[in-house]
Amino acid sequence: MERIPILKLGDFLLVTIQVDMHDQLAITLQDDLTTQIAKHASRGVLIDISSLEIVDSFIGRMLANIAAMSKVLDAQTVLTGMQPAVAITLVELGMSLSGIKTALNVERGMEILSQFTDPGYEPQDADGSQE
Amino acid sequence: MERIPILKLGDFLLVTIQVDMHDQLAITLQDDLTTQIAKHASRGVLIDISSLEIVDSFIGRMLANIAAMSKVLDAQTVLTGMQPAVAITLVELGMSLSGIKTALNVERGMEILSQFTDPGYEPQDADGSQE
């Protein structure tokens, strides 16, 4: 069971992290995910961490890496289901998870991603905040 | 991390089983799942077992229990992502997984479940809930 499953949901890929991450598992996940993005021409990646009670710097770095790799492959990454305690810890540790969008749950994450697959949507980065 | 996350996707709930199941975890999952079905008035449950390399009689029984409980709550259960080797073993062990629909992947599982939420489809019990 040394592989985190990647589920295809339309244009998006869903990854649910439930187990303790270690080096090899993180590398396997990155390999699998980039392969799947290329194979299915996916536009977005949802990473659900609702069962993680601890997000340390290793996981934070892994998530940032995945988001960066996905971005190069033209797929947006959204982190979903973060527990409140994890958010508190991340801020206290000074980890900003820059470059990763977050959403309360998978459904909201899919809404965010849908904006990017909408043909009418104009990509605007960081400073183009429109409510 | 002694809890398997349940993700809400529209009318359906998605559970990805990645870890070795044991008694307490199975009971917790059953409790959580039935609670979530009732809370969201879900019409279907998708259980993805693509990362399971072994499905023994304990897991088989747990899946059958979940399917039966969901059915009582008017939700259909679809098992997705079964590895070919697992299918072979199940048949050789004489485990039929009766009462559980199966699908190759989550997308096909959602298609099957959509038939049940299709307005043209008449379930045996109409609870009058819209959306």
XYZ file of N, CA, C and O in Angstrom, chain A:
524
model
N 0.825 -1.210 0.000
C 0.000 0.000 0.000
C 0.856 1.254 0.000
O 0.493 2.260 0.582
N 2.024 1.159 -0.638
C 2.923 2.300 -0.609
C 2.703 3.219 -1.796
O 3.613 3.511 -2.550
N 1.468 3.615 -1.966
C 1.137 4.471 -3.100
C -0.161 5.189 -2.753
O -1.123 4.556 -2.330
N -0.174 6.478 -2.920
C -1.393 7.236 -2.652
C -2.216 7.290 -3.928
O -1.708 7.713 -4.964
N -3.466 6.824 -3.892
C -4.254 6.780 -5.118
C -4.608 8.172 -5.627
O -4.826 9.089 -4.839
N -4.639 8.300 -6.931
C -5.023 9.555 -7.583
C -6.300 9.285 -8.351
O -6.332 8.422 -9.222
N -7.361 9.986 -7.991
C -8.661 9.746 -8.612
C -8.964 10.826 -9.641
O -8.818 12.011 -9.355
N -9.381 10.412 -10.822
C -9.726 11.365 -11.865
C -11.201 11.730 -11.745
O -12.058 10.849 -11.691
N -11.466 13.019 -11.654
C -12.847 13.509 -11.613
C -12.988 14.544 -12.710
O -12.699 15.720 -12.512
N -13.385 14.131 -13.875
C -13.502 15.052 -14.999
C -12.139 15.631 -15.335
O -11.173 14.891 -15.556
N -12.056 16.960 -15.340
C -10.800 17.622 -15.692
C -9.821 17.688 -14.527
O -8.708 18.188 -14.689
N -10.266 17.204 -13.379
C -9.445 17.366 -12.193
C -8.951 16.030 -11.647
O -9.506 14.977 -11.951
N -7.925 16.127 -10.838
C -7.421 14.939 -10.148
C -7.566 15.172 -8.653
O -7.328 16.281 -8.166
N -7.962 14.131 -7.955
C -8.158 14.246 -6.508
C -7.216 13.307 -5.770
O -7.135 12.117 -6.073
N -6.510 13.875 -4.820
C -5.596 13.089 -3.997
C -6.003 13.283 -2.543
O -6.159 14.415 -2.092
N -6.217 12.201 -1.833
C -6.547 12.295 -0.413
C -5.355 11.764 0.382
O -5.008 10.597 0.256
N -4.766 12.636 1.155
C -3.608 12.196 1.949
C -4.086 11.759 3.321
O -4.670 12.532 4.068
N -3.870 10.490 3.620
C -4.358 9.929 4.888
C -3.243 9.359 5.736
O -3.423 9.098 6.906
N -2.122 9.114 5.106
C -1.053 8.403 5.819
C 0.122 9.338 6.083
O 0.231 10.409 5.494
N 0.975 8.923 7.005
C 2.178 9.694 7.264
C 3.041 9.705 6.016
O 3.326 8.657 5.441
N 3.443 10.871 5.600
C 4.278 10.970 4.405
C 5.726 10.721 4.788
O 6.181 11.134 5.835
N 6.439 10.049 3.926
C 7.891 9.972 4.080
C 8.489 10.222 2.708
O 7.775 10.322 1.716
N 9.808 10.324 2.659
C 10.496 10.737 1.425
C 10.031 9.972 0.200
O 9.619 10.553 -0.799
N 10.103 8.635 0.284
C 9.837 7.835 -0.905
C 8.380 7.985 -1.361
O 8.096 8.063 -2.547
N 7.485 8.039 -0.379
C 6.060 8.166 -0.704
C 5.790 9.510 -1.379
O 5.010 9.596 -2.332
N 6.451 10.548 -0.899
C 6.274 11.878 -1.488
C 6.784 11.898 -2.927
O 6.143 12.459 -3.822
N 7.930 11.268 -3.149
C 8.506 11.234 -4.505
C 7.588 10.443 -5.441
O 7.312 10.855 -6.569
N 7.084 9.296 -4.938
C 6.171 8.479 -5.744
C 4.927 9.272 -6.094
O 4.455 9.241 -7.236
N 4.398 10.019 -5.107
C 3.194 10.809 -5.356
C 3.451 11.871 -6.421
O 2.640 12.064 -7.327
N 4.589 12.548 -6.308
C 4.923 13.577 -7.308
C 5.046 12.967 -8.700
O 4.535 13.526 -9.682
N 5.704 11.824 -8.769
C 5.854 11.141 -10.069
C 4.496 10.755 -10.643
O 4.189 11.035 -11.803
N 3.694 10.093 -9.809
C 2.378 9.620 -10.260
C 1.501 10.782 -10.710
O 0.836 10.722 -11.735
N 1.543 11.848 -9.897
C 0.651 12.970 -10.158
C 1.014 13.677 -11.455
O 0.137 13.963 -12.286
N 2.289 13.943 -11.652
C 2.695 14.618 -12.892
C 2.384 13.729 -14.102
O 1.930 14.220 -15.136
N 2.580 12.423 -13.947
C 2.259 11.495 -15.042
C 0.780 11.553 -15.382
O 0.386 11.613 -16.553
N -0.057 11.565 -14.342
C -1.506 11.578 -14.546
C -1.975 12.903 -15.145
O -2.883 12.929 -15.968
N -1.376 13.998 -14.706
C -1.743 15.304 -15.264
C -1.468 15.309 -16.769
O -2.312 15.723 -17.569
N -0.295 14.810 -17.144
C 0.064 14.786 -18.561
C -0.834 13.828 -19.326
O -1.312 14.133 -20.417
N -1.104 12.665 -18.738
C -1.892 11.635 -19.416
C -3.329 12.113 -19.690
O -3.861 11.899 -20.775
N -3.947 12.722 -18.682
C -5.350 13.112 -18.815
C -5.523 14.587 -19.198
O -6.646 15.069 -19.275
N -4.413 15.299 -19.387
C -4.473 16.734 -19.665
C -5.344 17.433 -18.618
O -6.220 18.239 -18.944
N -5.102 17.108 -17.376
C -5.919 17.650 -16.285
C -5.656 19.135 -16.080
O -4.541 19.609 -16.272
N -6.708 19.853 -15.690
C -6.589 21.283 -15.492
C -6.416 21.648 -14.029
O -6.104 22.786 -13.705
N -6.669 20.697 -13.142
C -6.559 21.034 -11.735
C -6.267 19.840 -10.856
O -6.555 18.697 -11.228
N -5.681 20.110 -9.704
C -5.370 19.055 -8.742
C -5.958 19.452 -7.393
O -5.740 20.566 -6.918
N -6.738 18.560 -6.803
C -7.290 18.789 -5.472
C -6.547 17.888 -4.501
O -6.485 16.668 -4.700
N -5.982 18.480 -3.473
C -5.303 17.673 -2.463
C -6.062 17.836 -1.154
O -6.103 18.925 -0.580
N -6.678 16.755 -0.704
C -7.463 16.828 0.532
C -6.622 16.359 1.712
O -6.076 15.257 1.700
N -6.514 17.223 2.729
C -5.711 16.860 3.894
C -6.577 16.863 5.155
O -6.088 17.111 6.251
N -7.881 16.565 4.975
C -8.783 16.657 6.130
C -8.452 15.648 7.228
O -8.850 15.831 8.371
N -7.733 14.594 6.891
C -7.415 13.638 7.960
C -6.030 13.885 8.560
O -5.610 13.166 9.458
N -5.345 14.907 8.075
C -4.027 15.212 8.654
C -4.187 16.123 9.862
O -4.811 17.174 9.776
N -3.627 15.679 10.980
C -3.694 16.510 12.182
C -2.418 17.319 12.362
O -2.348 18.231 13.182
N -1.409 16.936 11.601
C -0.143 17.661 11.659
C 0.351 17.905 10.238
O 0.373 16.990 9.425
N 0.672 19.155 9.946
C 1.333 19.459 8.677
C 2.662 20.100 9.036
O 2.714 21.225 9.504
N 3.732 19.349 8.884
C 5.046 19.880 9.244
C 5.712 20.479 8.012
O 5.126 20.536 6.929
N 6.940 20.929 8.185
C 7.618 21.609 7.079
C 7.870 20.657 5.914
O 7.885 21.074 4.761
N 8.035 19.374 6.210
C 8.250 18.404 5.124
C 7.017 18.316 4.227
O 7.116 18.395 2.994
N 5.870 18.171 4.853
C 4.633 18.097 4.066
C 4.374 19.423 3.358
O 3.958 19.463 2.203
N 4.635 20.527 4.066
C 4.455 21.847 3.467
C 5.295 22.003 2.208
O 4.816 22.495 1.178
N 6.545 21.538 2.288
C 7.446 21.642 1.129
C 6.949 20.744 0.003
O 6.983 21.112 -1.169
N 6.486 19.539 0.387
C 5.986 18.609 -0.629
C 4.786 19.218 -1.363
O 4.693 19.147 -2.595
N 3.877 19.810 -0.602
C 2.694 20.421 -1.205
C 3.094 21.566 -2.140
O 2.554 21.703 -3.238
N 4.072 22.372 -1.683
C 4.537 23.482 -2.520
C 5.169 22.947 -3.799
O 4.953 23.494 -4.892
N 5.919 21.861 -3.677
C 6.534 21.251 -4.862
C 5.480 20.763 -5.848
O 5.581 20.981 -7.053
N 4.486 20.066 -5.304
C 3.428 19.533 -6.162
C 2.714 20.679 -6.884
O 2.453 20.603 -8.090
N 2.435 21.756 -6.140
C 1.753 22.895 -6.755
C 2.603 23.505 -7.866
O 2.091 23.843 -8.936
N 3.913 23.602 -7.622
C 4.809 24.194 -8.621
C 4.899 23.308 -9.861
O 4.833 23.788 -10.997
N 5.032 22.007 -9.641
C 5.115 21.072 -10.778
C 3.827 21.100 -11.596
O 3.861 21.084 -12.821
N 2.695 21.122 -10.887
C 1.408 21.121 -11.575
C 1.268 22.385 -12.407
O 0.783 22.350 -13.541
N 1.721 23.492 -11.833
C 1.590 24.771 -12.510
C 2.358 24.769 -13.834
O 1.883 25.276 -14.847
N 3.544 24.182 -13.797
C 4.345 24.089 -15.027
C 3.600 23.276 -16.074
O 3.707 23.519 -17.270
N 2.814 22.298 -15.604
C 2.026 21.466 -16.521
C 0.637 22.068 -16.773
O -0.268 21.377 -17.255
N 0.474 23.333 -16.397
C -0.772 24.061 -16.658
C -1.963 23.508 -15.860
O -3.086 23.470 -16.357
N -1.698 23.073 -14.654
C -2.785 22.623 -13.780
C -2.697 23.382 -12.465
O -1.616 23.565 -11.911
N -3.840 23.850 -11.990
C -3.895 24.576 -10.722
C -4.041 23.599 -9.567
O -4.724 22.577 -9.708
N -3.431 23.916 -8.442
C -3.550 23.059 -7.267
C -4.368 23.760 -6.189
O -4.151 24.938 -5.919
N -5.307 23.036 -5.612
C -6.083 23.568 -4.490
C -6.003 22.576 -3.336
O -6.206 21.376 -3.512
N -5.668 23.107 -2.181
C -5.559 22.303 -0.971
C -6.885 22.400 -0.232
O -7.372 23.491 0.028
N -7.469 21.262 0.102
C -8.797 21.320 0.728
C -8.838 20.597 2.069
O -8.019 19.718 2.339
N -9.801 21.001 2.886
C -10.107 20.279 4.117
C -9.139 20.477 5.268
O -9.098 19.652 6.176
N -8.359 21.555 5.214
C -7.402 21.746 6.307
C -8.116 21.944 7.636
O -9.058 22.724 7.746
N -7.650 21.234 8.658
C -8.252 21.376 9.981
C -7.846 22.725 10.579
O -6.729 23.190 10.356
N -8.755 23.340 11.346
C -8.447 24.647 11.947
C -7.129 24.660 12.725
O -6.342 25.599 12.600
N -6.882 23.596 13.473
C -5.662 23.547 14.274
C -4.425 23.566 13.386
O -3.382 24.135 13.747
N -4.542 22.951 12.219
C -3.411 22.924 11.285
C -3.146 24.328 10.751
O -1.991 24.759 10.642
N -4.226 25.055 10.454
C -4.074 26.422 9.959
C -3.371 27.296 10.992
O -2.467 28.072 10.664
N -3.771 27.117 12.249
C -3.150 27.890 13.333
C -1.653 27.594 13.409
O -0.818 28.488 13.450
N -1.339 26.313 13.379
C 0.064 25.913 13.476
C 0.884 26.446 12.312
O 2.009 26.923 12.491
N 0.306 26.365 11.106
C 1.042 26.823 9.921
C 1.420 28.294 10.046
O 2.552 28.681 9.765
N 0.458 29.091 10.494
C 0.723 30.526 10.617
C 1.744 30.783 11.720
O 2.666 31.582 11.571
N 1.598 30.059 12.817
C 2.546 30.241 13.921
C 3.960 29.836 13.524
O 4.937 30.389 14.008
N 4.043 28.849 12.626
C 5.356 28.402 12.167
C 5.888 29.304 11.055
O 7.008 29.125 10.592
N 5.047 30.240 10.621
C 5.483 31.130 9.543
C 5.461 30.481 8.181
O 6.120 30.934 7.243
N 4.717 29.373 8.044
C 4.617 28.723 6.734
C 3.401 29.289 6.006
O 2.267 29.118 6.441
N 3.656 29.956 4.912
C 2.551 30.651 4.237
C 1.895 29.796 3.157
O 0.828 30.136 2.667
N 2.519 28.686 2.802
C 2.011 27.860 1.690
C 1.759 28.731 0.464
O 0.716 28.621 -0.181
N 2.712 29.595 0.171
C 2.528 30.506 -0.961
C 2.442 29.714 -2.268
O 3.110 28.710 -2.450
N 1.589 30.189 -3.127
C 1.436 29.518 -4.428
C 0.397 28.421 -4.400
O 0.087 27.825 -5.413
N -0.132 28.132 -3.200
C -1.167 27.098 -3.110
C -2.475 27.738 -2.690
O -2.547 28.398 -1.656
N -3.497 27.550 -3.503
C -4.822 28.011 -3.117
C -5.404 27.020 -2.117
O -5.093 25.833 -2.149
N -6.243 27.515 -1.221
C -6.895 26.614 -0.275
C -8.411 26.791 -0.349
O -8.898 27.838 -0.744
N -9.109 25.734 0.023
C -10.567 25.773 0.060
C -11.024 24.933 1.245
O -10.325 24.004 1.666
N -12.210 25.282 1.758
C -12.683 24.611 2.954
C -12.944 23.121 2.715
O -12.662 22.284 3.566
N -13.493 22.801 1.565
C -13.765 21.391 1.275
C -13.621 21.134 -0.221
O -13.388 22.061 -1.003
N -13.746 19.885 -0.606
C -13.514 19.500 -1.995
C -14.473 20.200 -2.945
O -14.086 20.634 -4.030
N -15.728 20.340 -2.521
C -16.704 20.992 -3.406
C -16.312 22.433 -3.720
O -16.368 22.860 -4.863
N -15.900 23.166 -2.684
C -15.483 24.547 -2.927
C -14.200 24.576 -3.745
O -13.993 25.470 -4.567
N -13.345 23.595 -3.500
C -12.116 23.506 -4.283
C -12.425 23.313 -5.759
O -11.787 23.920 -6.624
N -13.419 22.480 -6.052
C -13.791 22.248 -7.446
C -14.385 23.504 -8.069
O -14.179 23.774 -9.247
N -15.102 24.282 -7.263
C -15.640 25.549 -7.781
C -14.506 26.473 -8.190
O -14.550 27.106 -9.249
N -13.490 26.549 -7.336
C -12.345 27.407 -7.651
C -11.669 26.931 -8.933
O -11.368 27.721 -9.830
N -11.467 25.620 -9.020
C -10.799 25.080 -10.203
C -11.639 25.283 -11.462
O -11.107 25.490 -12.546
N -12.954 25.226 -11.301
C -13.834 25.376 -12.471
C -13.659 26.736 -13.123
O -13.837 26.882 -14.331
N -13.309 27.733 -12.313
C -13.087 29.062 -12.885
C -11.949 29.038 -13.902
O -11.950 29.790 -14.868
N -10.987 28.150 -13.653
C -9.823 28.106 -14.531
C -10.095 27.332 -15.818
O -9.419 27.511 -16.821
N -11.098 26.457 -15.754
C -11.412 25.697 -16.958
C -12.528 26.371 -17.739
O -12.825 25.987 -18.853
N -13.112 27.400 -17.123
C -14.140 28.179 -17.803
C -13.495 28.924 -18.976
O -12.562 29.689 -18.782
N -13.988 28.733 -20.204
C -13.391 29.387 -21.364
C -13.414 30.916 -21.260
O -12.556 31.589 -21.798
N -14.394 31.440 -20.526
C -14.513 32.882 -20.407
C -13.597 33.482 -19.357
O -13.479 34.693 -19.238
N -12.940 32.618 -18.597
C -12.125 33.113 -17.487
C -10.781 33.632 -17.973
O -10.103 32.996 -18.778
N -10.409 34.842 -17.489
C -9.110 35.418 -17.839
C -8.150 35.220 -16.685
O -8.364 35.772 -15.611
N -7.093 34.435 -16.886
C -6.175 34.191 -15.775
C -5.543 35.483 -15.271
O -5.036 36.272 -16.052
N -5.643 35.691 -13.985
C -5.033 36.880 -13.377
C -4.336 36.419 -12.118
O -4.970 35.852 -11.244
N -3.088 36.689 -12.016
C -2.367 36.202 -10.842
C -2.386 37.183 -9.691
O -2.899 38.294 -9.797
N -1.800 36.756 -8.634
C -1.684 37.429 -7.337
C -2.414 38.772 -7.179
O -3.356 38.880 -6.416
N -1.992 39.798 -7.930
C -2.498 41.140 -7.650
C -3.880 41.410 -8.259
O -4.472 42.433 -7.972
N -4.347 40.527 -9.102
C -5.640 40.761 -9.746
C -6.798 40.252 -8.925
O -7.614 39.467 -9.380
N -6.863 40.672 -7.684
C -7.910 40.160 -6.817
C -9.255 40.791 -7.153
O -9.427 41.996 -7.002
N -10.150 39.975 -7.635
C -11.488 40.487 -7.938
C -12.515 39.650 -7.157
O -12.515 38.443 -7.225
N -13.344 40.336 -6.409
C -14.314 39.625 -5.575
C -15.597 39.447 -6.365
O -16.155 40.403 -6.806
